[in-house]
Coordinates of N, CA and C in Angstrom, one line a residue:
X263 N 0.8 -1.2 0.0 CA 0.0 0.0 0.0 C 0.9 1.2 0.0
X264 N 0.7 1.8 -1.0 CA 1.2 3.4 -0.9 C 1.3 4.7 0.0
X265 N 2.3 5.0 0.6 CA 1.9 6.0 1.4 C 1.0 7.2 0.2
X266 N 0.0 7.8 1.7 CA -0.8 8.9 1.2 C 0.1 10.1 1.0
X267 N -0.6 10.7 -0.3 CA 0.6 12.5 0.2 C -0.4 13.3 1.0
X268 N 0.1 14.4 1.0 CA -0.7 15.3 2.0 C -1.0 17.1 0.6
X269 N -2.2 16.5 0.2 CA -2.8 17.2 -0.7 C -4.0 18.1 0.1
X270 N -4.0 19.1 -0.7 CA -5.4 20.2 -0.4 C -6.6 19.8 -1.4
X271 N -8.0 19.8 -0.9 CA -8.9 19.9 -1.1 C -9.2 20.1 -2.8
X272 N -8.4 21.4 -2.9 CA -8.6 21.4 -4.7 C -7.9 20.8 -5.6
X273 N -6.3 20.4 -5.3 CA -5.5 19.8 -5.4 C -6.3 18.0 -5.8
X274 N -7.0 17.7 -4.8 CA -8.0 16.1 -5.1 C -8.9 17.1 -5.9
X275 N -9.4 18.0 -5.8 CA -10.8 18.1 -7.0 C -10.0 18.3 -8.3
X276 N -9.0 18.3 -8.8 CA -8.3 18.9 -10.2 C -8.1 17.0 -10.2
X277 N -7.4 16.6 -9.5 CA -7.3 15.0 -10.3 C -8.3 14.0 -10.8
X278 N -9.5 14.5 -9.6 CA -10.8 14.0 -10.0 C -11.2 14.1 -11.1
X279 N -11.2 15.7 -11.6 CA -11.8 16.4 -13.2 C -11.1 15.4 -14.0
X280 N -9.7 14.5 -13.8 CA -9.2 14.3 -14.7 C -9.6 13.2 -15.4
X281 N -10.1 12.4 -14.2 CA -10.9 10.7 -14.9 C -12.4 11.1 -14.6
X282 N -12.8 12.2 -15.3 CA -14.5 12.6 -15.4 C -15.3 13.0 -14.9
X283 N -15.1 13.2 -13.6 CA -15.6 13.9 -12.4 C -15.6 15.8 -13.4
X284 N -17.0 16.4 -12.4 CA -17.3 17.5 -12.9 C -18.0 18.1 -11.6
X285 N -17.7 19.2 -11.2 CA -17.7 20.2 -10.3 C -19.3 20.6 -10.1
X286 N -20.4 20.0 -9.6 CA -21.9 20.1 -9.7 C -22.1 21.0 -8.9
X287 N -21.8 21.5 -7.4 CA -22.0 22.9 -6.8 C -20.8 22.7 -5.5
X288 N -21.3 23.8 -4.7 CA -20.4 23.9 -3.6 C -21.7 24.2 -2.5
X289 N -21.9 23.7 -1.2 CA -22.3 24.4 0.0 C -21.2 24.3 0.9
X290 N -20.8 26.0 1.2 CA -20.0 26.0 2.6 C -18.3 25.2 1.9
X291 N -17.8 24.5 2.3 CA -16.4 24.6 2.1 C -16.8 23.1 1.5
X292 N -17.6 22.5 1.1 CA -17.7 21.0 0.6 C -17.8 21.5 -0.6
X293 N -17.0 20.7 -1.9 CA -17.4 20.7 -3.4 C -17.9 19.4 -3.7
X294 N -19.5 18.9 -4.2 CA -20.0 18.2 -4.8 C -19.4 17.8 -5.9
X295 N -18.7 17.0 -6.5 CA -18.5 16.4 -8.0 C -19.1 15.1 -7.9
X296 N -19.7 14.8 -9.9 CA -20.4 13.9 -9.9 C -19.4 13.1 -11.3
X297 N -20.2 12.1 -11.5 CA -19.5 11.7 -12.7 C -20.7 10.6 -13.5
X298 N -20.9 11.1 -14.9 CA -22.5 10.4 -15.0 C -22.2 8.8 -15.4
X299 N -20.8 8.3 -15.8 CA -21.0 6.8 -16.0 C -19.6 6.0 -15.4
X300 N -20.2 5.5 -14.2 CA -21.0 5.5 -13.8 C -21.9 6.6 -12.7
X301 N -22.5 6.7 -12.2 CA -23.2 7.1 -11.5 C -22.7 7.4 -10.1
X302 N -21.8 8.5 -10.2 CA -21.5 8.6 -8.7 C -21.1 10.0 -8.2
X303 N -21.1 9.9 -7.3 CA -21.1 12.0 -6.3 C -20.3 11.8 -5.4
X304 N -19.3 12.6 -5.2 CA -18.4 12.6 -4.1 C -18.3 13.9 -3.4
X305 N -18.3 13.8 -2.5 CA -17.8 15.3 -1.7 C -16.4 15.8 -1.2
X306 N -15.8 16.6 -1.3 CA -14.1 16.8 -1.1 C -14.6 18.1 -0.5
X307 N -14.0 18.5 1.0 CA -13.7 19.5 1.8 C -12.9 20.2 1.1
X308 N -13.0 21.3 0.9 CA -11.9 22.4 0.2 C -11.1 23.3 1.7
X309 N -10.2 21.7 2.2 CA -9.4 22.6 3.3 C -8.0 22.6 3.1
X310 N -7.2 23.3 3.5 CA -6.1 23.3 3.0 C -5.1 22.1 3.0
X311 N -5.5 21.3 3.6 CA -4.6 19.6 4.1 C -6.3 18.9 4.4
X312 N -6.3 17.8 3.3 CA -7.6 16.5 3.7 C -6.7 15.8 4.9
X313 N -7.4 15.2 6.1 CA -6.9 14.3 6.6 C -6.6 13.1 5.6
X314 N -5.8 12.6 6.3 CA -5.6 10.9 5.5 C -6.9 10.1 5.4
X315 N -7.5 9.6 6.4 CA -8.8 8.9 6.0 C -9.5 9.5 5.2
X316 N -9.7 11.2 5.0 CA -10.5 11.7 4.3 C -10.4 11.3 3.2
X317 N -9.1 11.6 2.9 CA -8.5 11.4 1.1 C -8.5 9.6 1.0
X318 N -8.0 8.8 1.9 CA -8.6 7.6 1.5 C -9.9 6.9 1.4
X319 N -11.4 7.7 2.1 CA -12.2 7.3 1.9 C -12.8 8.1 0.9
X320 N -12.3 9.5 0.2 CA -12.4 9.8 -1.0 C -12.4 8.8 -2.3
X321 N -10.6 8.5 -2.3 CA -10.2 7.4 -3.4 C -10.9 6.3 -3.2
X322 N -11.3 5.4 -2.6 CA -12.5 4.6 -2.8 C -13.7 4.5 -2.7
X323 N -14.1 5.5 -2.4 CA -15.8 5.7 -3.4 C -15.4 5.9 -5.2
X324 N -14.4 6.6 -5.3 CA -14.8 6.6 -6.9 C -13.9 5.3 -7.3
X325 N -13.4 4.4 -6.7 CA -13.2 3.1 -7.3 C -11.8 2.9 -7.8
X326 N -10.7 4.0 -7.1 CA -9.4 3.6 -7.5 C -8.4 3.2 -6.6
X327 N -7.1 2.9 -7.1 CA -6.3 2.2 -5.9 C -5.5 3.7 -5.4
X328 N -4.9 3.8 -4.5 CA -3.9 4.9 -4.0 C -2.9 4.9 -4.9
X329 N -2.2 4.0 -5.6 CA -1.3 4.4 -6.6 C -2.2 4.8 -8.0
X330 N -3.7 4.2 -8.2 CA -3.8 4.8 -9.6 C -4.0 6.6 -9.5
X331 N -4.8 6.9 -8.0 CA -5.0 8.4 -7.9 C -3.5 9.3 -7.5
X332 N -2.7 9.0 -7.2 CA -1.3 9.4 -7.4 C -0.7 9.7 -8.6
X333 N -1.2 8.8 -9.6 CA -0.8 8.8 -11.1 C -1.6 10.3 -11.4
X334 N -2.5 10.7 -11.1 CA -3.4 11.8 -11.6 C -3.2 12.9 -10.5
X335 N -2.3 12.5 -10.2 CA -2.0 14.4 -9.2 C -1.1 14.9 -9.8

Protein backbone atom coordinates (compact mmCIF):
# COMPACT_ATOMS: atom_id res chain seq x y z
CA UNK A 1 0.00 0.00 0.00
CA UNK A 2 1.24 3.44 -0.92
CA UNK A 3 1.90 6.04 1.40
CA UNK A 4 -0.76 8.90 1.25
CA UNK A 5 0.65 12.48 0.16
CA UNK A 6 -0.68 15.34 2.04
CA UNK A 7 -2.83 17.21 -0.73
CA UNK A 8 -5.40 20.15 -0.36
CA UNK A 9 -8.85 19.86 -1.15
CA UNK A 10 -8.56 21.43 -4.69
CA UNK A 11 -5.45 19.83 -5.44
CA UNK A 12 -8.01 16.13 -5.12
CA UNK A 13 -10.78 18.08 -7.01
CA UNK A 14 -8.31 18.95 -10.16
CA UNK A 15 -7.31 15.01 -10.30
CA UNK A 16 -10.76 13.98 -10.04
CA UNK A 17 -11.78 16.36 -13.19
CA UNK A 18 -9.23 14.28 -14.75
CA UNK A 19 -10.89 10.72 -14.86
CA UNK A 20 -14.50 12.64 -15.38
CA UNK A 21 -15.61 13.91 -12.44
CA UNK A 22 -17.32 17.46 -12.87
CA UNK A 23 -17.72 20.20 -10.26
CA UNK A 24 -21.87 20.13 -9.74
CA UNK A 25 -22.02 22.90 -6.84
CA UNK A 26 -20.35 23.86 -3.62
CA UNK A 27 -22.34 24.44 0.01
CA UNK A 28 -20.02 25.95 2.65
CA UNK A 29 -16.40 24.64 2.07
CA UNK A 30 -17.74 21.01 0.55
CA UNK A 31 -17.36 20.69 -3.41
CA UNK A 32 -20.03 18.20 -4.83
CA UNK A 33 -18.52 16.41 -7.98
CA UNK A 34 -20.42 13.89 -9.87
CA UNK A 35 -19.48 11.66 -12.70
CA UNK A 36 -22.48 10.40 -15.05
CA UNK A 37 -21.00 6.78 -15.98
CA UNK A 38 -21.00 5.46 -13.76
CA UNK A 39 -23.19 7.14 -11.55
CA UNK A 40 -21.49 8.63 -8.71
CA UNK A 41 -21.15 11.95 -6.29
CA UNK A 42 -18.41 12.58 -4.09
CA UNK A 43 -17.77 15.30 -1.70
CA UNK A 44 -14.11 16.80 -1.08
CA UNK A 45 -13.70 19.51 1.85
CA UNK A 46 -11.91 22.36 0.22
CA UNK A 47 -9.42 22.60 3.35
CA UNK A 48 -6.07 23.30 3.01
CA UNK A 49 -4.56 19.56 4.12
CA UNK A 50 -7.57 16.50 3.72
CA UNK A 51 -6.95 14.31 6.57
CA UNK A 52 -5.65 10.86 5.53
CA UNK A 53 -8.84 8.92 6.04
CA UNK A 54 -10.54 11.70 4.31
CA UNK A 55 -8.47 11.40 1.15
CA UNK A 56 -8.61 7.63 1.49
CA UNK A 57 -12.23 7.27 1.86
CA UNK A 58 -12.42 9.78 -1.00
CA UNK A 59 -10.20 7.37 -3.42
CA UNK A 60 -12.49 4.63 -2.76
CA UNK A 61 -15.77 5.75 -3.45
CA UNK A 62 -14.79 6.57 -6.92
CA UNK A 63 -13.18 3.08 -7.26
CA UNK A 64 -9.35 3.65 -7.49
CA UNK A 65 -6.27 2.21 -5.95
CA UNK A 66 -3.91 4.92 -4.03
CA UNK A 67 -1.25 4.43 -6.62
CA UNK A 68 -3.79 4.83 -9.56
CA UNK A 69 -4.96 8.39 -7.85
CA UNK A 70 -1.33 9.40 -7.41
CA UNK A 71 -0.77 8.81 -11.08
CA UNK A 72 -3.43 11.76 -11.57
CA UNK A 73 -1.97 14.40 -9.16
Amino acid sequence: MSKLPVISGMECVKALEKIGFSVNRQRGSHIILVREEPRITVSVPDHKELDRGTLRSIIRQVGLSVEEFIHFL
